Coordinates of C-alpha atoms in Angstrom, one line a residue:
X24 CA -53.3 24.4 -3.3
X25 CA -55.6 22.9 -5.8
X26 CA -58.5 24.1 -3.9
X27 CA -57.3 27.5 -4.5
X28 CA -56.4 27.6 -7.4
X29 CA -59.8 26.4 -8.5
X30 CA -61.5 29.1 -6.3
X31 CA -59.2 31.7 -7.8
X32 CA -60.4 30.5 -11.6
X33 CA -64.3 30.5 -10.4
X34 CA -64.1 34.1 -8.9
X35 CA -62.3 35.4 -12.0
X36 CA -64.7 33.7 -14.0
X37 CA -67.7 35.5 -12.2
X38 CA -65.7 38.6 -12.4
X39 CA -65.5 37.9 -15.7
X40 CA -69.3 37.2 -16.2
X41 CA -69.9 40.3 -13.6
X42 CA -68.3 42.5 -15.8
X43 CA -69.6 41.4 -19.6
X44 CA -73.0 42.1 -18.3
X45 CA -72.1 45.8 -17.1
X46 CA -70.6 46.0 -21.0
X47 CA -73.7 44.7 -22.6
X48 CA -75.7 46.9 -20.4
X49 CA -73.3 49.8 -21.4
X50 CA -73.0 49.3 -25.0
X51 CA -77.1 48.1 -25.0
X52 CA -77.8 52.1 -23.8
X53 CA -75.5 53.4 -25.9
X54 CA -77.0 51.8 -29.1
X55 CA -80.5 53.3 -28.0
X56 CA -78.8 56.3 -28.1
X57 CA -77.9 56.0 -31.4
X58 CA -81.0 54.6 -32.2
X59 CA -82.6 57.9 -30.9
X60 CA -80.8 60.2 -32.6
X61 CA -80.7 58.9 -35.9
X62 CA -84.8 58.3 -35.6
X63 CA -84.7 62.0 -34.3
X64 CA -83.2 63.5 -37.2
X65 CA -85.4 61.6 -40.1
X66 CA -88.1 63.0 -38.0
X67 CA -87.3 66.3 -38.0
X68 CA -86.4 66.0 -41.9
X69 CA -89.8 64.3 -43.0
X70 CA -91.1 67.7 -40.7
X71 CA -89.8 70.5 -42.1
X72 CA -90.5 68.7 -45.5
X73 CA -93.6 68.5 -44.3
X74 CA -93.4 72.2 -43.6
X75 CA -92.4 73.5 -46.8
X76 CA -95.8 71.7 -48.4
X77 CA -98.1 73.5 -46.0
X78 CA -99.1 74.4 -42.3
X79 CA -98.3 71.6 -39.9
X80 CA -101.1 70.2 -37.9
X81 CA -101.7 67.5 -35.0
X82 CA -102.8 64.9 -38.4
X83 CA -99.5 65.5 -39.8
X84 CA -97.6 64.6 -36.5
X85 CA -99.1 62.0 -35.8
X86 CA -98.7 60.5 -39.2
X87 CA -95.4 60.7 -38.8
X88 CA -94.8 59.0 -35.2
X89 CA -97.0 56.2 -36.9
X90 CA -94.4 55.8 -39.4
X91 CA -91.5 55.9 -37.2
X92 CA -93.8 53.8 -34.1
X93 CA -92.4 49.8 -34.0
X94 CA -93.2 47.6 -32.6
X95 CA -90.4 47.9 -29.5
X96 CA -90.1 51.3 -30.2
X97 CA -92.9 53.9 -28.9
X98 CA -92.4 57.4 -30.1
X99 CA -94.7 60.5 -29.0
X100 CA -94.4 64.1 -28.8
X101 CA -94.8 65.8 -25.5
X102 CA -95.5 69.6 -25.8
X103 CA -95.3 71.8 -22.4
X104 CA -99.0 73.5 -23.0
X105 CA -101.0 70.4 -25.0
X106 CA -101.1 67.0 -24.0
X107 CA -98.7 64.7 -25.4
X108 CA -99.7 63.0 -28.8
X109 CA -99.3 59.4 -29.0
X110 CA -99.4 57.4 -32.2
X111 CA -102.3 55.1 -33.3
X112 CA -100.8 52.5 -34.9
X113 CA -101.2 48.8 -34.4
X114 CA -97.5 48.7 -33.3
X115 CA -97.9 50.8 -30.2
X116 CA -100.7 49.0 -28.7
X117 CA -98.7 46.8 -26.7
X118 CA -96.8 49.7 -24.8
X119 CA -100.8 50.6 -24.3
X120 CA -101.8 47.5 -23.0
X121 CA -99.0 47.7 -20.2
X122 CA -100.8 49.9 -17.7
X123 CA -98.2 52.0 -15.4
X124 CA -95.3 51.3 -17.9
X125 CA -95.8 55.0 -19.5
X126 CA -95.7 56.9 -15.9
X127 CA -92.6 54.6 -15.0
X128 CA -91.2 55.8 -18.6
X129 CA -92.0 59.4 -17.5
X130 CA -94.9 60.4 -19.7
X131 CA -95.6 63.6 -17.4
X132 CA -92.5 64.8 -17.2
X133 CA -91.5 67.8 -19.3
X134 CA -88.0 68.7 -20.7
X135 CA -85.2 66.6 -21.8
X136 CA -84.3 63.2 -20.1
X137 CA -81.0 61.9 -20.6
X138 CA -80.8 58.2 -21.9
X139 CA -81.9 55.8 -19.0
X140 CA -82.7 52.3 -18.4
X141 CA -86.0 50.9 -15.9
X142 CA -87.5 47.6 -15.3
X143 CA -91.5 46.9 -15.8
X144 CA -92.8 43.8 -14.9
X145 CA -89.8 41.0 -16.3
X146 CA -88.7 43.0 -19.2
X147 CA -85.9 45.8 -19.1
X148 CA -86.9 49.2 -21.3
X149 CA -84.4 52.4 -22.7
X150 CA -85.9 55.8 -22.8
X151 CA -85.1 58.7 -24.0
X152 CA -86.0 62.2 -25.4
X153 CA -84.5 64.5 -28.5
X154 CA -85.8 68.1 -29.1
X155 CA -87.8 69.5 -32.0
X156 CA -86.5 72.3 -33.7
X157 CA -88.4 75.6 -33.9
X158 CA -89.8 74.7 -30.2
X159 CA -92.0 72.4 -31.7
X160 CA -92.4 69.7 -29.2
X161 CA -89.8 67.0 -27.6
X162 CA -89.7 63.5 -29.2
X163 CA -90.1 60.8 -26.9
X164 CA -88.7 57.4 -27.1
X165 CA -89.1 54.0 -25.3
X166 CA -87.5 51.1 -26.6
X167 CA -88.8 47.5 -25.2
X168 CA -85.2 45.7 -25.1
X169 CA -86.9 42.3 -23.9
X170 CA -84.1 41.3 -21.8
X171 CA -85.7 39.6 -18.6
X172 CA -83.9 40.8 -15.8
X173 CA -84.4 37.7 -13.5
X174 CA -83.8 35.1 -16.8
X175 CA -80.7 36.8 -17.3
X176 CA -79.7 36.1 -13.3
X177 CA -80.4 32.9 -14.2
X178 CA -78.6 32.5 -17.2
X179 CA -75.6 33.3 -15.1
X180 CA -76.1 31.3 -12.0
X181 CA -76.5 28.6 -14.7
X182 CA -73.4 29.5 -16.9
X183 CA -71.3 29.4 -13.2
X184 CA -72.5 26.5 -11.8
X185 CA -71.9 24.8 -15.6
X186 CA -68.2 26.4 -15.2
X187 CA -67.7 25.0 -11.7
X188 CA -69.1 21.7 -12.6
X189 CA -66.7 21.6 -15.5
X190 CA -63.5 23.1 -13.6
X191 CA -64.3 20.5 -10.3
X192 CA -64.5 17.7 -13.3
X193 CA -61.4 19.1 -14.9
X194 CA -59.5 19.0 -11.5
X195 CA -60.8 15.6 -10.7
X196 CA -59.6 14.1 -13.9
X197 CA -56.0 15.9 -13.5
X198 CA -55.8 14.7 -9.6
X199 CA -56.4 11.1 -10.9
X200 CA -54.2 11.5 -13.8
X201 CA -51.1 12.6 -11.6
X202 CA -52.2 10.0 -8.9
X203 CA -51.8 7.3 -11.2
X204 CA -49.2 8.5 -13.0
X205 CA -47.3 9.1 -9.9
X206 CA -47.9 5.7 -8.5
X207 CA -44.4 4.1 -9.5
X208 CA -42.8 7.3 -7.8
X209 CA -44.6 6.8 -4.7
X210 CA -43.5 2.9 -4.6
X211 CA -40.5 4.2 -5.3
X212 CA -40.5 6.9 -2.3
X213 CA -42.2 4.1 -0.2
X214 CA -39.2 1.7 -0.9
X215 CA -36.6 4.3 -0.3
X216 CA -38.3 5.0 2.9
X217 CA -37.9 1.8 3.9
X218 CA -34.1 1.2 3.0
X219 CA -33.4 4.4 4.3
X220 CA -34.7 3.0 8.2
X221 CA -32.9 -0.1 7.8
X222 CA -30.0 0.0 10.2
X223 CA -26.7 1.6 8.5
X224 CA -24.8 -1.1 7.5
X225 CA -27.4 -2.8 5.8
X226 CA -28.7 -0.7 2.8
X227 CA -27.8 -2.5 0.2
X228 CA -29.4 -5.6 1.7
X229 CA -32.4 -5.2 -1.1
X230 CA -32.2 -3.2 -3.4
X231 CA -34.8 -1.9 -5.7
X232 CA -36.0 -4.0 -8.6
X233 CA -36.5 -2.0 -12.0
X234 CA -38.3 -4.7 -13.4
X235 CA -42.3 -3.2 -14.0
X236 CA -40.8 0.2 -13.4
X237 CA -41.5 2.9 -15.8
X238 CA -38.1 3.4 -18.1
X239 CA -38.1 7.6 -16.9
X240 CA -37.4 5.9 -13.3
X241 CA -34.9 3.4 -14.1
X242 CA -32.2 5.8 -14.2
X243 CA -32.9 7.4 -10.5
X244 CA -33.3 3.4 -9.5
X245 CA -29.8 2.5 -10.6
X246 CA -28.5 5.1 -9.4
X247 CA -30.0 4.8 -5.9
X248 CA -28.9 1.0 -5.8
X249 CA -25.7 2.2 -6.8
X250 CA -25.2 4.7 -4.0
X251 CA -26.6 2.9 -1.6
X252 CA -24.1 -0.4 -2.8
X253 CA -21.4 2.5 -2.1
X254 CA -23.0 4.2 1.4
X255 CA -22.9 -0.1 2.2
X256 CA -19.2 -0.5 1.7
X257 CA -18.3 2.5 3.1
X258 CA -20.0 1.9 6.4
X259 CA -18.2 -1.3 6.5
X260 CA -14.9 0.0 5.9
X261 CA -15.7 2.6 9.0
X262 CA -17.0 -0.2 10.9
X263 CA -13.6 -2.2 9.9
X264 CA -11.5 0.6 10.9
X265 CA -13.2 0.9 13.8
X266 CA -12.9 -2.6 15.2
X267 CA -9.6 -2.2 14.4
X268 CA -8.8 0.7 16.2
X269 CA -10.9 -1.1 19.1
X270 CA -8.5 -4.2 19.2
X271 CA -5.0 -2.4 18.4
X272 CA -5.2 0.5 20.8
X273 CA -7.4 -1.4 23.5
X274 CA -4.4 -3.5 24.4
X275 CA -1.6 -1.1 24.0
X276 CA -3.3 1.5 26.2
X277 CA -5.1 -1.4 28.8
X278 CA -1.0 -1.9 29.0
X279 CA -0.4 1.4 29.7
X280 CA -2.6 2.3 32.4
X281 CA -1.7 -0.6 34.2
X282 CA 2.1 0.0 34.0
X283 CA 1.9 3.1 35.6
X284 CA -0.6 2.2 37.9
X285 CA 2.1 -0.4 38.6
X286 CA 5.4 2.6 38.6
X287 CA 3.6 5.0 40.9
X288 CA 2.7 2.1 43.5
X289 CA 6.1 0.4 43.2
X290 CA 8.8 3.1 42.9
X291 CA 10.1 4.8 45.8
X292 CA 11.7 8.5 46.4
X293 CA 9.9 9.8 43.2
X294 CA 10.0 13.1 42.7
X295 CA 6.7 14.4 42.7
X296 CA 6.7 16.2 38.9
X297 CA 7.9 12.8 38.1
X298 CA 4.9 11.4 40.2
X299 CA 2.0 13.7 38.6
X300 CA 3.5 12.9 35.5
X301 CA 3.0 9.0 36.1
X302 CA -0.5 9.8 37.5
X303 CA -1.4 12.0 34.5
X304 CA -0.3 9.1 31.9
X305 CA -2.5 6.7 33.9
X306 CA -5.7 9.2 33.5
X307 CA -4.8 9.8 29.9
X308 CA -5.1 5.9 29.2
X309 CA -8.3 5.7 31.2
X310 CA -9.3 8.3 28.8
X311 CA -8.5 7.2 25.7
X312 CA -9.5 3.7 26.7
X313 CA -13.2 5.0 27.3
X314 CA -13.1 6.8 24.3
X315 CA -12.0 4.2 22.1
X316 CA -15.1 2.2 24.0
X317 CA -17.4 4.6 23.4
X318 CA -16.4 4.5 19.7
X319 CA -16.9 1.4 19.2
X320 CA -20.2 1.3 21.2
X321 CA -21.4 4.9 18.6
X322 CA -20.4 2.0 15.7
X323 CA -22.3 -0.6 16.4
X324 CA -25.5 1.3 17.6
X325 CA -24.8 2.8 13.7
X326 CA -24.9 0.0 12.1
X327 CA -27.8 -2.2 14.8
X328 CA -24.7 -4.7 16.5
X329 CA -25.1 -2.8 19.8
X330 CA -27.2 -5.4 22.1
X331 CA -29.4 -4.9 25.0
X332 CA -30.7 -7.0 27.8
X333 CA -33.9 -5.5 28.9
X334 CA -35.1 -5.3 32.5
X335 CA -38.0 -4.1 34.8
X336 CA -35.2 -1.5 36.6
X337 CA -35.9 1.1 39.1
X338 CA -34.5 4.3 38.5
X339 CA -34.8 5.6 41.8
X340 CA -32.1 2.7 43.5
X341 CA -30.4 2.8 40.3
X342 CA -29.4 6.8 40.8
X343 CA -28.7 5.9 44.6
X344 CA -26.4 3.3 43.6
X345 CA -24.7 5.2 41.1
X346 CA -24.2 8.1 43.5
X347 CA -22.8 5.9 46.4
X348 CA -20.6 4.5 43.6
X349 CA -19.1 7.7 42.2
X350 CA -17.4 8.8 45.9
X351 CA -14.4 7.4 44.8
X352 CA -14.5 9.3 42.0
X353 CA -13.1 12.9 41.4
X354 CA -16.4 14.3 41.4
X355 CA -17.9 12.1 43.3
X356 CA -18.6 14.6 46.4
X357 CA -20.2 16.8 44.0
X358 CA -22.6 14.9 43.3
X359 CA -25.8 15.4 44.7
X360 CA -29.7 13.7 44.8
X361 CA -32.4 16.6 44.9
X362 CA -35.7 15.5 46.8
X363 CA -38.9 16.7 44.9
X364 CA -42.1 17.1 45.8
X365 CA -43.1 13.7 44.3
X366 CA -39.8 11.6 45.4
X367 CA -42.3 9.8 47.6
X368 CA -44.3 8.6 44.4
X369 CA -40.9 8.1 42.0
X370 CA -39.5 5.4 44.5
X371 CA -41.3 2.6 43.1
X372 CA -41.5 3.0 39.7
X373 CA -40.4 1.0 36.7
X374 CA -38.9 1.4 33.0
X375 CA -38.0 -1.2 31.2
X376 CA -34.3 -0.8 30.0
X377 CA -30.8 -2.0 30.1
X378 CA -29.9 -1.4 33.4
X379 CA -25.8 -1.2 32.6
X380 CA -26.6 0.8 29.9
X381 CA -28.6 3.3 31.6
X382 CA -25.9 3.3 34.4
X383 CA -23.5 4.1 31.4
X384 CA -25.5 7.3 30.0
X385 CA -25.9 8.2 33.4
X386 CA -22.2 8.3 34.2
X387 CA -21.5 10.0 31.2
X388 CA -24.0 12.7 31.2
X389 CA -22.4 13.5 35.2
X390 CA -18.8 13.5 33.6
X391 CA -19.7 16.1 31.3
X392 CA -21.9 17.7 33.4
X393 CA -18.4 17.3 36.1
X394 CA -16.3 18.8 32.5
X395 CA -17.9 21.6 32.1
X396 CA -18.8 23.1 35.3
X397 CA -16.9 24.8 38.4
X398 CA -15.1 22.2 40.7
X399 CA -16.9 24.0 43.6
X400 CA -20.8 23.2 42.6
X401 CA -23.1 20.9 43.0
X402 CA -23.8 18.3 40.2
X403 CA -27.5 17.5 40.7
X404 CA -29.6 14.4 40.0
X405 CA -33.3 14.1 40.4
X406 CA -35.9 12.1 39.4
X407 CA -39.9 13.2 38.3
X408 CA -43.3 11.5 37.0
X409 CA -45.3 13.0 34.6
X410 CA -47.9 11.8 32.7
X411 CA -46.9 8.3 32.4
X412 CA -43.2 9.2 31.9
X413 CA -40.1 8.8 34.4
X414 CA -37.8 11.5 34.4
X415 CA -34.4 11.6 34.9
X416 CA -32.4 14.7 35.3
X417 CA -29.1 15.8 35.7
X418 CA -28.3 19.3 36.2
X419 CA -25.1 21.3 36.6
X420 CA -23.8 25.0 36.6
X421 CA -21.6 25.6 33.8
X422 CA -22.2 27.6 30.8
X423 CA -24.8 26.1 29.6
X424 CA -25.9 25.3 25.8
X425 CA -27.9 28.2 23.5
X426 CA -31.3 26.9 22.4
X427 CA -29.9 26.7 18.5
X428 CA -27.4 23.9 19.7
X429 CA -29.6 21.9 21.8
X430 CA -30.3 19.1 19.3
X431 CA -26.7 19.3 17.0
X432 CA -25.1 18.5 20.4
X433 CA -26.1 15.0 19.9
X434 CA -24.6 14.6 16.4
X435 CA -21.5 12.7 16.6
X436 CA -18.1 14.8 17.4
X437 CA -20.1 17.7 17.3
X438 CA -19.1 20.7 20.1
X439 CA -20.7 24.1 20.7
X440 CA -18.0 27.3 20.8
X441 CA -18.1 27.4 24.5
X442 CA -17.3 23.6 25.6
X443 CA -14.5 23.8 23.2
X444 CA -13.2 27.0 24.7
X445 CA -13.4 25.2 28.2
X446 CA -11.9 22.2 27.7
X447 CA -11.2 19.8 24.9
X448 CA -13.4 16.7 24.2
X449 CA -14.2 14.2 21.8
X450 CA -17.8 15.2 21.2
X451 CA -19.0 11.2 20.9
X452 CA -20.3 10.8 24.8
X453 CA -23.5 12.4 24.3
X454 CA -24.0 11.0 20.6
X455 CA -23.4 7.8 22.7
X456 CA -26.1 8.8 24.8
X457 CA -28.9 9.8 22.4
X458 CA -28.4 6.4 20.6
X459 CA -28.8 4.2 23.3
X460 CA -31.8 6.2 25.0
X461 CA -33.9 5.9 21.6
X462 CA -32.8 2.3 21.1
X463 CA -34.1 1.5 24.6
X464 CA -37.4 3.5 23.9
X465 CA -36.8 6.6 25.6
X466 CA -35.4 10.5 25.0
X467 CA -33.0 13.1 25.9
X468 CA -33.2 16.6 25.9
X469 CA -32.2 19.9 27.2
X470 CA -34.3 21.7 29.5
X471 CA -34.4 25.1 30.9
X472 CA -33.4 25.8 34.2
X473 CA -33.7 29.3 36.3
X474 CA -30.0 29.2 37.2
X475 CA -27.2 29.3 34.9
X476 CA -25.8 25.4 33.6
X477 CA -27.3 22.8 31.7
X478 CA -30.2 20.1 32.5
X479 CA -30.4 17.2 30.4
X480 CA -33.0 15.1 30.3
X481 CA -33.9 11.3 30.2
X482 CA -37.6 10.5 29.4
X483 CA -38.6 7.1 29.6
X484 CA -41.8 5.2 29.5
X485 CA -43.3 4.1 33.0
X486 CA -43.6 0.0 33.3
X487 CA -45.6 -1.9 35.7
X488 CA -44.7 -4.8 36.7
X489 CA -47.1 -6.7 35.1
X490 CA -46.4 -5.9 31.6

């Protein structure tokens, strides 16, 4: 931007320079004008004065260009049948002494000439011509302005590269001024930024000192400390209230699952509303009790509690275990393992995660994937290398997710329009997800497929076993 501007500034400044000159130039041709005329018209008085004392003769002429002959003015008369009368004076012998500089002023050309400026040599001359009365002759001017064309090039080139010099100085001072000016500011910035990727609970740990700080910042610094004292306490208050939850519901509803796990093996002659009804209270426990799990899992990855225990894992046995494990499961015959063209390569590799907690993403990316889709297709898993990466995909076939709500979907209790018009949810599984992927170094996304559904995506650093 600075750059610019200071471009901007030297171009206008030449167009600035550009156009005085074509003003001088202007205003230069138009005084020789003037100049012409006026020296035209005492001429033609002192003539016909001249006149009324006797005959007029080439003496008397040429008496009168002497007198009106300076030394940067040359005036002679050019007549159509006589040659043209120059004057003698001591003042016109350096227009003489310049050979070629009358034929480029147009000594031999006959008529009127309108005002006009040439170049001789380094100088720039005006000429010129004004009529006689009484068809008496044409006065002839040239006017030696002494402006060197190629010093007054110069000149400019100078007076821009002066202007550029000064302008680059100019910006140089101002860019160090603001840079040092601005320094507390950027310590400032540099000490929000790292407050801001502490982990959430743990803002107000240090706050920022306004000792040495310039009294226009102290303000913003209080104030900062103070929100972030505030942003503290209420983290722990959600954290509070969600331990809570954790301990008074996980009972209660561990209780509840059990009992009617207990009722639908233990009472006979049921009838079987009454049945589903005791089997639907059981799933609803399971439910909530996951929920209230993954809640406080979302918490503690919030605030940095959430722990891992990192391993060399293979994700190839790890997806054949979980598949073999989920047959029990309602959706465990959908779910399917897709052989690639590189499954022979994939079998070996190595990431370094938590294995239990990769197992959980896993199994919650298939639930939803399970959620969302028909009960009659295929749930898909497969696995890819690519450029030092393992992939992990898991694809379905349900409505799939618009591009603009591929990355909000990972915000907590966030659900697109059509997910909610399916079936209900809680939105936290896949905020679940995202945290622990990053926290174990990896990434989840949502890729295209050719068939209608949903792919998402876990990316995660290849491992050898030696590092």
């Amino acid at each position: 931007m600075g750059f610019s501007l200071l471009g901007l500034i030297t171009l206008s400044y030449a167009l600035l320079l550009a156009g005085a000159e074509l003003i001088v130039r202007r205003d230069r041709l138009q005084r020789h004008e003037r100049l012409v005329m006026a020296t035209a018209d005492s001429i033609a008085m002192t003539i016909a004065h001249e006149e009324s004392e006797g005959p007029i003769d080439d003496q008397v002429f040429l008496r009168v260009l002497n007198d009106f002959t300076a030394k940067r003015v040359l005036v002679w008369l050019s007549r159509p049948d006589q040659a043209p009368l120059f004057p003698t004076a001591d003042s016109a012998k350096n227009f003489f002494d310049q050979k070629g500089l009358l034929t480029a002023a147009g000594v031999d050309a006959f008529g009127m000439q309108k005002p006009r400026a040439f170049s001789y040599g380094s100088d720039v001359f005006y000429t010129c011509s004004m009529p006689l009365p009484n068809n008496q002759g044409v006065l002839r001017f040239l006017e030696d302005v002494g402006v060197n064309p190629a010093k007054r090039r110069e000149n400019i080139l100078l007076l821009l590269a002066a202007w550029l010099l000064l302008v680059l100085s100019v910006f140089a001072l101002i860019q160090w001024i603001m840079t040092y000016s601005l320094k507390p500011l950027s310590r400032l910035e540099e000490a929000m930024d790292e407050i801001a990727l502490r982990p959430s609970g743990k803002v107000a740990d240090h706050q920022i000192d306004t000792v040495g700080q310039p009294s226009e910042l102290q303000p913003i610094i209080h104030s900062y400390n103070d929100l972030s004292i505030r942003l503290q306490e209420a983290w722990m208050q959600q954290q509070l209230f969600v331990r809570s939850i954790s301990h008074e519901l996980s009972t209660p509803l561990a209780l509840i699952r059990s009992s009617a796990r207990l009722l639908n093996r233990r009472l006979h002659g049921l009838s079987e509303q009454d049945r589903e009804l005791i089997t639907s209270t059981e799933k609803e426990a399971l439910s909530s009790e996951r929920l209230v799990r993954m809640l406080t899992d979302l918490a503690r990855s919030e605030t940095g509690n959430l722990l891992l225990s990192f391993s060399l894992v293979h994700p190839y046995r790890l997806v054949q275990g979980l598949i073999v494990e989920s047959k029990a499961l309602p959706w465990g015959d959908r779910l399917r393992y897709e052989n690639v063209a590189q499954s022979g390569q994939i079998e070996n590799c190595q990431v370094r995660v938590d294995e239990d907690r990769l197992r959980q993403c896993l199994h919650n990316l298939i639930e939803n994937a399970a959620k969302y889709s028909p009960e009659d297709q295929p749930i898909t898993l497969s696995l890819l290398r690519d450029s030092g990466f393992v992939l992990i995909n898991v694809s379905d076939h349900g409505p799939g997710i618009p591009p603009s709500e591929r990355e909000a979907i990972f915000k907590p209790f966030y659900r697109t329009a059509q997910t909610n018009a399916i079936k209900a949810g809680s939105g936290v599984g896949l905020a679940l997800v995202a945290k622990i992927v990053k926290m174990m170094g990896g990434e989840i996304s949502v890729v295209d497929q050719e068939s209608p559904g949903t792919t998402m995506q876990l990316k995660f650093p290849e491992t050898n076993s030696d590092n």
